[in-house]
PDB file of C-alpha atoms and ligand atoms in Angstrom:
ATOM      1  CA  MET H   1     -16.228  -9.247 -11.797  1.00 94.00           C
ATOM      2  CA  VAL H   2     -13.380  -9.864  -9.272  1.00 97.00           C
ATOM      3  CA  ILE H   3     -12.889  -7.004  -7.542  1.00 98.00           C
ATOM      4  CA  ALA H   4      -9.837  -6.693  -5.170  1.00 98.00           C
ATOM      5  CA  VAL H   5      -9.474  -3.862  -2.119  1.00 98.00           C
ATOM      6  CA  TYR H   6      -5.186  -3.547  -0.991  1.00 98.00           C
ATOM      7  CA  PRO H   7      -5.828  -1.318   1.971  1.00 98.00           C
ATOM      8  CA  GLY H   8      -2.510   0.011   3.487  1.00 96.00           C
ATOM      9  CA  SER H   9      -1.068   3.127   5.179  1.00 95.00           C
ATOM     10  CA  PHE H  10       1.325   4.174   1.825  1.00 96.00           C
ATOM     11  CA  ASP H  11       3.597   6.867   3.701  1.00 96.00           C
ATOM     12  CA  PRO H  12       3.820   6.983   0.511  1.00 95.00           C
ATOM     13  CA  ALA H  13       3.679   4.201  -1.954  1.00 97.00           C
ATOM     14  CA  THR H  14       7.076   2.522  -3.220  1.00 98.00           C
ATOM     15  CA  TYR H  15       8.080   0.322  -6.081  1.00 97.00           C
ATOM     16  CA  GLY H  16       6.842  -2.475  -3.818  1.00 97.00           C
ATOM     17  CA  HIS H  17       3.741  -0.910  -3.931  1.00 97.00           C
ATOM     18  CA  LEU H  18       3.547  -0.471  -7.167  1.00 98.00           C
ATOM     19  CA  ASP H  19       4.855  -3.815  -8.094  1.00 97.00           C
ATOM     20  CA  VAL H  20       2.039  -5.179  -5.989  1.00 97.00           C
ATOM     21  CA  ILE H  21      -0.934  -2.968  -7.662  1.00 98.00           C
ATOM     22  CA  ARG H  22      -0.021  -3.383 -11.042  1.00 98.00           C
ATOM     23  CA  ARG H  23       0.520  -7.639 -10.699  1.00 97.00           C
ATOM     24  CA  ALA H  24      -3.126  -7.687  -8.744  1.00 98.00           C
ATOM     25  CA  SER H  25      -4.449  -5.297 -11.292  1.00 98.00           C
ATOM     26  CA  VAL H  26      -3.657  -8.321 -13.876  1.00 98.00           C
ATOM     27  CA  SER H  27      -5.181 -11.199 -11.775  1.00 97.00           C
ATOM     28  CA  PHE H  28      -8.193  -9.017 -11.083  1.00 98.00           C
ATOM     29  CA  ASP H  29     -11.261  -7.106 -13.149  1.00 98.00           C
ATOM     30  CA  LYS H  30     -10.489  -3.834 -10.709  1.00 98.00           C
ATOM     31  CA  VAL H  31      -8.608  -3.079  -7.981  1.00 98.00           C
ATOM     32  CA  VAL H  32      -9.054  -0.464  -5.041  1.00 98.00           C
ATOM     33  CA  VAL H  33      -6.495   0.971  -3.062  1.00 98.00           C
ATOM     34  CA  GLY H  34      -7.287   1.611   0.395  1.00 98.00           C
ATOM     35  CA  VAL H  35      -5.677   4.484   1.860  1.00 97.00           C
ATOM     36  CA  LEU H  36      -5.647   3.901   5.250  1.00 96.00           C
ATOM     37  CA  TYR H  37      -6.785   7.137   7.862  1.00 92.00           C
ATOM     38  CA  ASN H  38      -3.708   5.169  10.547  1.00 75.00           C
ATOM     39  CA  SER H  39      -4.551   6.795  13.947  1.00 66.00           C
ATOM     40  CA  THR H  40      -1.967   5.018  15.406  1.00 71.00           C
ATOM     41  CA  LYS H  41       1.421   5.941  13.729  1.00 72.00           C
ATOM     42  CA  SER H  42       1.661   9.211  12.613  1.00 87.00           C
ATOM     43  CA  PRO H  43       2.018   9.399   9.409  1.00 93.00           C
ATOM     44  CA  LEU H  44       4.424  11.662   7.109  1.00 94.00           C
ATOM     45  CA  PHE H  45       2.061  12.531   4.213  1.00 95.00           C
ATOM     46  CA  SER H  46      -1.740  13.081   5.333  1.00 94.00           C
ATOM     47  CA  VAL H  47      -4.537  10.526   3.477  1.00 96.00           C
ATOM     48  CA  GLU H  48      -5.401  13.180   0.690  1.00 96.00           C
ATOM     49  CA  GLU H  49      -1.415  13.437  -0.492  1.00 96.00           C
ATOM     50  CA  ARG H  50      -1.419   9.574  -0.251  1.00 97.00           C
ATOM     51  CA  VAL H  51      -3.674   9.177  -2.191  1.00 97.00           C
ATOM     52  CA  ASN H  52      -3.227  11.777  -4.736  1.00 97.00           C
ATOM     53  CA  ILE H  53       0.570  10.214  -5.051  1.00 97.00           C
ATOM     54  CA  LEU H  54      -1.446   7.243  -5.313  1.00 97.00           C
ATOM     55  CA  GLU H  55      -3.538   8.102  -8.571  1.00 98.00           C
ATOM     56  CA  LYS H  56      -0.361   9.512 -10.142  1.00 97.00           C
ATOM     57  CA  ALA H  57       1.617   6.634 -10.036  1.00 97.00           C
ATOM     58  CA  THR H  58      -1.246   4.666 -11.555  1.00 97.00           C
ATOM     59  CA  LYS H  59      -2.783   6.242 -13.776  1.00 97.00           C
ATOM     60  CA  ASP H  60      -1.714   4.671 -16.962  1.00 97.00           C
ATOM     61  CA  ILE H  61      -3.660   1.142 -15.367  1.00 98.00           C
ATOM     62  CA  PRO H  62      -7.073   1.374 -16.212  1.00 97.00           C
ATOM     63  CA  ASN H  63      -8.822  -0.518 -14.139  1.00 98.00           C
ATOM     64  CA  VAL H  64      -6.908   1.048 -10.162  1.00 98.00           C
ATOM     65  CA  VAL H  65      -9.019   3.462  -8.417  1.00 98.00           C
ATOM     66  CA  VAL H  66      -7.038   4.836  -5.225  1.00 98.00           C
ATOM     67  CA  LYS H  67      -9.287   6.290  -2.323  1.00 98.00           C
ATOM     68  CA  PRO H  68      -9.354   7.080   1.456  1.00 97.00           C
ATOM     69  CA  PHE H  69     -11.052   4.672   3.983  1.00 97.00           C
ATOM     70  CA  ASN H  70     -10.741   4.567   7.911  1.00 95.00           C
ATOM     71  CA  GLY H  71     -11.893   0.893  10.113  1.00 94.00           C
ATOM     72  CA  LEU H  72     -11.777  -2.338   9.037  1.00 96.00           C
ATOM     73  CA  SER H  73     -10.528  -3.112   5.847  1.00 97.00           C
ATOM     74  CA  VAL H  74     -13.368  -6.033   5.795  1.00 98.00           C
ATOM     75  CA  ASN H  75     -16.086  -2.936   5.987  1.00 98.00           C
ATOM     76  CA  PHE H  76     -13.741  -1.410   2.728  1.00 98.00           C
ATOM     77  CA  ALA H  77     -13.933  -4.360   0.991  1.00 98.00           C
ATOM     78  CA  ARG H  78     -17.588  -5.214   1.346  1.00 98.00           C
ATOM     79  CA  GLU H  79     -18.159  -1.320   0.998  1.00 98.00           C
ATOM     80  CA  ASN H  80     -16.205  -1.494  -2.833  1.00 98.00           C
ATOM     81  CA  ASN H  81     -18.374  -4.675  -3.599  1.00 98.00           C
ATOM     82  CA  ALA H  82     -14.942  -6.960  -3.348  1.00 98.00           C
ATOM     83  CA  GLN H  83     -14.320 -10.343  -3.139  1.00 98.00           C
ATOM     84  CA  VAL H  84     -10.667 -10.139  -1.850  1.00 98.00           C
ATOM     85  CA  ILE H  85      -8.705  -8.048  -0.184  1.00 98.00           C
ATOM     86  CA  ILE H  86      -4.763  -8.328  -1.378  1.00 98.00           C
ATOM     87  CA  ARG H  87      -1.948  -7.597   0.538  1.00 97.00           C
ATOM     88  CA  GLY H  88       2.390  -8.300  -0.462  1.00 95.00           C
ATOM     89  CA  LEU H  89       4.431 -10.785   1.788  1.00 94.00           C
ATOM     90  CA  ARG H  90       8.135  -9.765   1.783  1.00 91.00           C
ATOM     91  CA  ALA H  91       9.766 -12.042   4.499  1.00 86.00           C
ATOM     92  CA  VAL H  92       8.585 -14.096   7.462  1.00 84.00           C
ATOM     93  CA  THR H  93       8.609 -11.363   8.893  1.00 84.00           C
ATOM     94  CA  ASP H  94       5.522  -9.662   7.674  1.00 87.00           C
ATOM     95  CA  PHE H  95       4.354 -12.945   7.788  1.00 92.00           C
ATOM     96  CA  GLU H  96       3.160 -13.674  11.582  1.00 93.00           C
ATOM     97  CA  TYR H  97       1.350 -10.731  11.233  1.00 94.00           C
ATOM     98  CA  GLU H  98      -0.955 -11.016   8.083  1.00 95.00           C
ATOM     99  CA  LEU H  99      -1.479 -14.317   9.140  1.00 96.00           C
ATOM    100  CA  GLN H 100      -3.174 -13.259  12.404  1.00 96.00           C
ATOM    101  CA  MET H 101      -5.217 -10.051  10.585  1.00 96.00           C
ATOM    102  CA  ALA H 102      -6.333 -12.557   7.447  1.00 97.00           C
ATOM    103  CA  GLN H 103      -7.828 -14.488   9.817  1.00 97.00           C
ATOM    104  CA  THR H 104      -9.674 -12.564  11.789  1.00 98.00           C
ATOM    105  CA  ASN H 105     -10.790 -11.096   8.654  1.00 97.00           C
ATOM    106  CA  ARG H 106     -11.852 -14.281   7.879  1.00 97.00           C
ATOM    107  CA  VAL H 107     -13.595 -14.814  11.232  1.00 98.00           C
ATOM    108  CA  LEU H 108     -15.129 -11.279  10.623  1.00 98.00           C
ATOM    109  CA  ALA H 109     -16.339 -11.567   6.930  1.00 97.00           C
ATOM    110  CA  PRO H 110     -16.128 -15.278   5.870  1.00 98.00           C
ATOM    111  CA  ASP H 111     -17.005 -14.305   2.026  1.00 97.00           C
ATOM    112  CA  ILE H 112     -13.878 -12.038   1.191  1.00 98.00           C
ATOM    113  CA  ASP H 113     -10.444 -13.900   1.054  1.00 98.00           C
ATOM    114  CA  THR H 114      -7.032 -12.299   1.331  1.00 98.00           C
ATOM    115  CA  VAL H 115      -4.660 -13.023  -1.359  1.00 98.00           C
ATOM    116  CA  PHE H 116      -0.855 -12.642  -0.633  1.00 97.00           C
ATOM    117  CA  LEU H 117       1.149 -11.461  -3.699  1.00 96.00           C
ATOM    118  CA  THR H 118       4.760 -12.240  -2.959  1.00 93.00           C
ATOM    119  CA  THR H 119       7.407  -9.276  -3.482  1.00 90.00           C
ATOM    120  CA  SER H 120       9.268  -9.007  -6.655  1.00 92.00           C
ATOM    121  CA  LEU H 121      12.679  -9.843  -5.494  1.00 92.00           C
ATOM    122  CA  GLU H 122      14.143  -6.436  -6.067  1.00 94.00           C
ATOM    123  CA  TYR H 123      11.740  -5.077  -3.623  1.00 95.00           C
ATOM    124  CA  ALA H 124      12.403  -7.579  -0.612  1.00 94.00           C
ATOM    125  CA  TYR H 125      13.927  -5.772   1.368  1.00 94.00           C
ATOM    126  CA  LEU H 126      11.749  -2.006   0.795  1.00 96.00           C
ATOM    127  CA  SER H 127       8.983  -0.361   2.583  1.00 96.00           C
ATOM    128  CA  SER H 128       7.892   3.174   3.129  1.00 96.00           C
ATOM    129  CA  THR H 129       9.935   3.568   6.434  1.00 95.00           C
ATOM    130  CA  ILE H 130      13.678   2.578   4.735  1.00 96.00           C
ATOM    131  CA  MET H 131      12.553   4.975   2.436  1.00 97.00           C
ATOM    132  CA  LYS H 132      11.919   7.695   4.400  1.00 96.00           C
ATOM    133  CA  GLU H 133      15.146   6.500   6.787  1.00 96.00           C
ATOM    134  CA  VAL H 134      17.430   6.933   3.366  1.00 97.00           C
ATOM    135  CA  ALA H 135      16.178  10.612   2.722  1.00 96.00           C
ATOM    136  CA  LEU H 136      16.690  11.967   6.087  1.00 93.00           C
ATOM    137  CA  PHE H 137      20.160  11.025   5.775  1.00 93.00           C
ATOM    138  CA  GLY H 138      20.451  12.141   2.049  1.00 93.00           C
ATOM    139  CA  GLY H 139      20.811   8.719   0.531  1.00 96.00           C
ATOM    140  CA  ASP H 140      19.241   8.037  -3.422  1.00 97.00           C
ATOM    141  CA  LEU H 141      16.346   7.513  -3.065  1.00 97.00           C
ATOM    142  CA  SER H 142      16.147   6.494  -7.148  1.00 97.00           C
ATOM    143  CA  LYS H 143      15.420   2.618  -6.019  1.00 97.00           C
ATOM    144  CA  PHE H 144      12.683   2.672  -4.108  1.00 98.00           C
ATOM    145  CA  ALA H 145       9.994   5.107  -5.757  1.00 98.00           C
ATOM    146  CA  PRO H 146       9.610   7.422  -9.414  1.00 97.00           C
ATOM    147  CA  PRO H 147      10.734  10.519  -9.129  1.00 97.00           C
ATOM    148  CA  GLU H 148       7.562  12.445  -8.396  1.00 95.00           C
ATOM    149  CA  ILE H 149       6.884  10.066  -5.503  1.00 97.00           C
ATOM    150  CA  THR H 150      11.200  10.542  -3.743  1.00 97.00           C
ATOM    151  CA  ASP H 151      10.848  14.856  -4.456  1.00 96.00           C
ATOM    152  CA  ALA H 152       6.876  14.490  -3.117  1.00 96.00           C
ATOM    153  CA  VAL H 153       9.258  13.184   0.582  1.00 96.00           C
ATOM    154  CA  LYS H 154      11.993  15.505  -0.119  1.00 95.00           C
ATOM    155  CA  ALA H 155      10.197  18.146  -0.282  1.00 94.00           C
ATOM    156  CA  LYS H 156       8.141  17.235   2.502  1.00 92.00           C
ATOM    157  CA  LEU H 157      11.052  16.520   4.870  1.00 89.00           C
ATOM    158  CA  TYR H 158      13.037  19.619   3.790  1.00 82.00           C
ATOM    159  CA  GLU H 159       9.381  21.771   4.335  1.00 75.00           C
ATOM    160  CA  GLU H 160       9.573  19.804   7.851  1.00 63.00           C
ATOM    161  CA  LYS H 161      12.303  21.266   8.926  1.00 58.00           C
TER     162      LYS H 161
HETATM  163  P1  ADP P   1       0.601  -1.464   6.400  1.00 84.15           P
HETATM  164  O1  ADP P   1       0.460  -0.402   7.030  1.00 84.15           O
HETATM  165  O2  ADP P   1      -0.913  -1.532   6.885  1.00 84.15           O
HETATM  166  O3  ADP P   1       1.672  -1.855   7.073  1.00 84.15           O
HETATM  167  P2  ADP P   1       1.926  -0.811   4.199  1.00 84.15           P
HETATM  168  O4  ADP P   1       2.116   0.469   3.337  1.00 84.15           O
HETATM  169  O5  ADP P   1       3.288  -0.911   4.747  1.00 84.15           O
HETATM  170  O6  ADP P   1       0.813  -0.665   5.269  1.00 84.15           O
HETATM  171  O7  ADP P   1       1.812  -1.795   3.376  1.00 84.15           O
HETATM  172  C1  ADP P   1       0.750  -2.253   2.735  1.00 84.15           C
HETATM  173  C2  ADP P   1       0.423  -3.501   1.383  1.00 84.15           C
HETATM  174  O8  ADP P   1       1.843  -3.346   1.533  1.00 84.15           O
HETATM  175  C3  ADP P   1       1.240  -4.923   3.092  1.00 84.15           C
HETATM  176  O9  ADP P   1       0.545  -5.430   2.891  1.00 84.15           O
HETATM  177  C4  ADP P   1       2.240  -4.556   3.169  1.00 84.15           C
HETATM  178  O10 ADP P   1       3.161  -6.204   3.538  1.00 84.15           O
HETATM  179  C5  ADP P   1       2.492  -4.603   1.356  1.00 84.15           C
HETATM  180  N1  ADP P   1       4.441  -4.316   1.149  1.00 84.15           N
HETATM  181  C6  ADP P   1       4.998  -3.036   1.435  1.00 84.15           C
HETATM  182  N2  ADP P   1       6.105  -2.679   0.631  1.00 84.15           N
HETATM  183  C7  ADP P   1       5.679  -4.193   0.056  1.00 84.15           C
HETATM  184  C8  ADP P   1       7.139  -4.202  -1.020  1.00 84.15           C
HETATM  185  N3  ADP P   1       8.141  -3.976  -0.811  1.00 84.15           N
HETATM  186  N4  ADP P   1       6.922  -5.688  -1.651  1.00 84.15           N
HETATM  187  C9  ADP P   1       5.792  -6.353  -2.097  1.00 84.15           C
HETATM  188  N5  ADP P   1       4.414  -5.743  -0.758  1.00 84.15           N
HETATM  189  C10 ADP P   1       5.057  -4.847  -0.291  1.00 84.15           C
END
């Protein structure tokens, strides 16, 4: 049984993330999405909210589970008996950082491999940050995430004002 973890901030998830999760769920027996308690970024959604959002958005995929985590991705992988860490690659701008992370993780845990899934072209430009910026200025979010997520973004931004 090959288990993969997919760590990230997911603040909140977009169609880009959901596409990576769906595709990973085909190649791996189980995908554990890890939602990071991030001490350096100040997220729009709490980790519990981000987990909740992802659970709802992936409820139709039986071999996907969503969990919060803190600390190193390799430790999260070990705790979940995963052999693989999944990351998404959008453009060359992602590449340098992702390569450095993958190499660091290889030094820390040589038995765990990083697998990159290249983004589907229609989501190559998309990030949680872009979605939040468009939301801030009242733009149409329907191309970025499913309605339950975009509604949560709008409610959150509205509630914060
Ligand atoms: P992090 O803070 O760890 O980068 P993100 O939530 O921004 O967390 O992203 C998690 C992972 O998903 C990263 O590997 C990122 O490259 C990938 N990702 C983000 N957006 C997309 C997208 N539109 N298409 C494919 N992969 C994506």
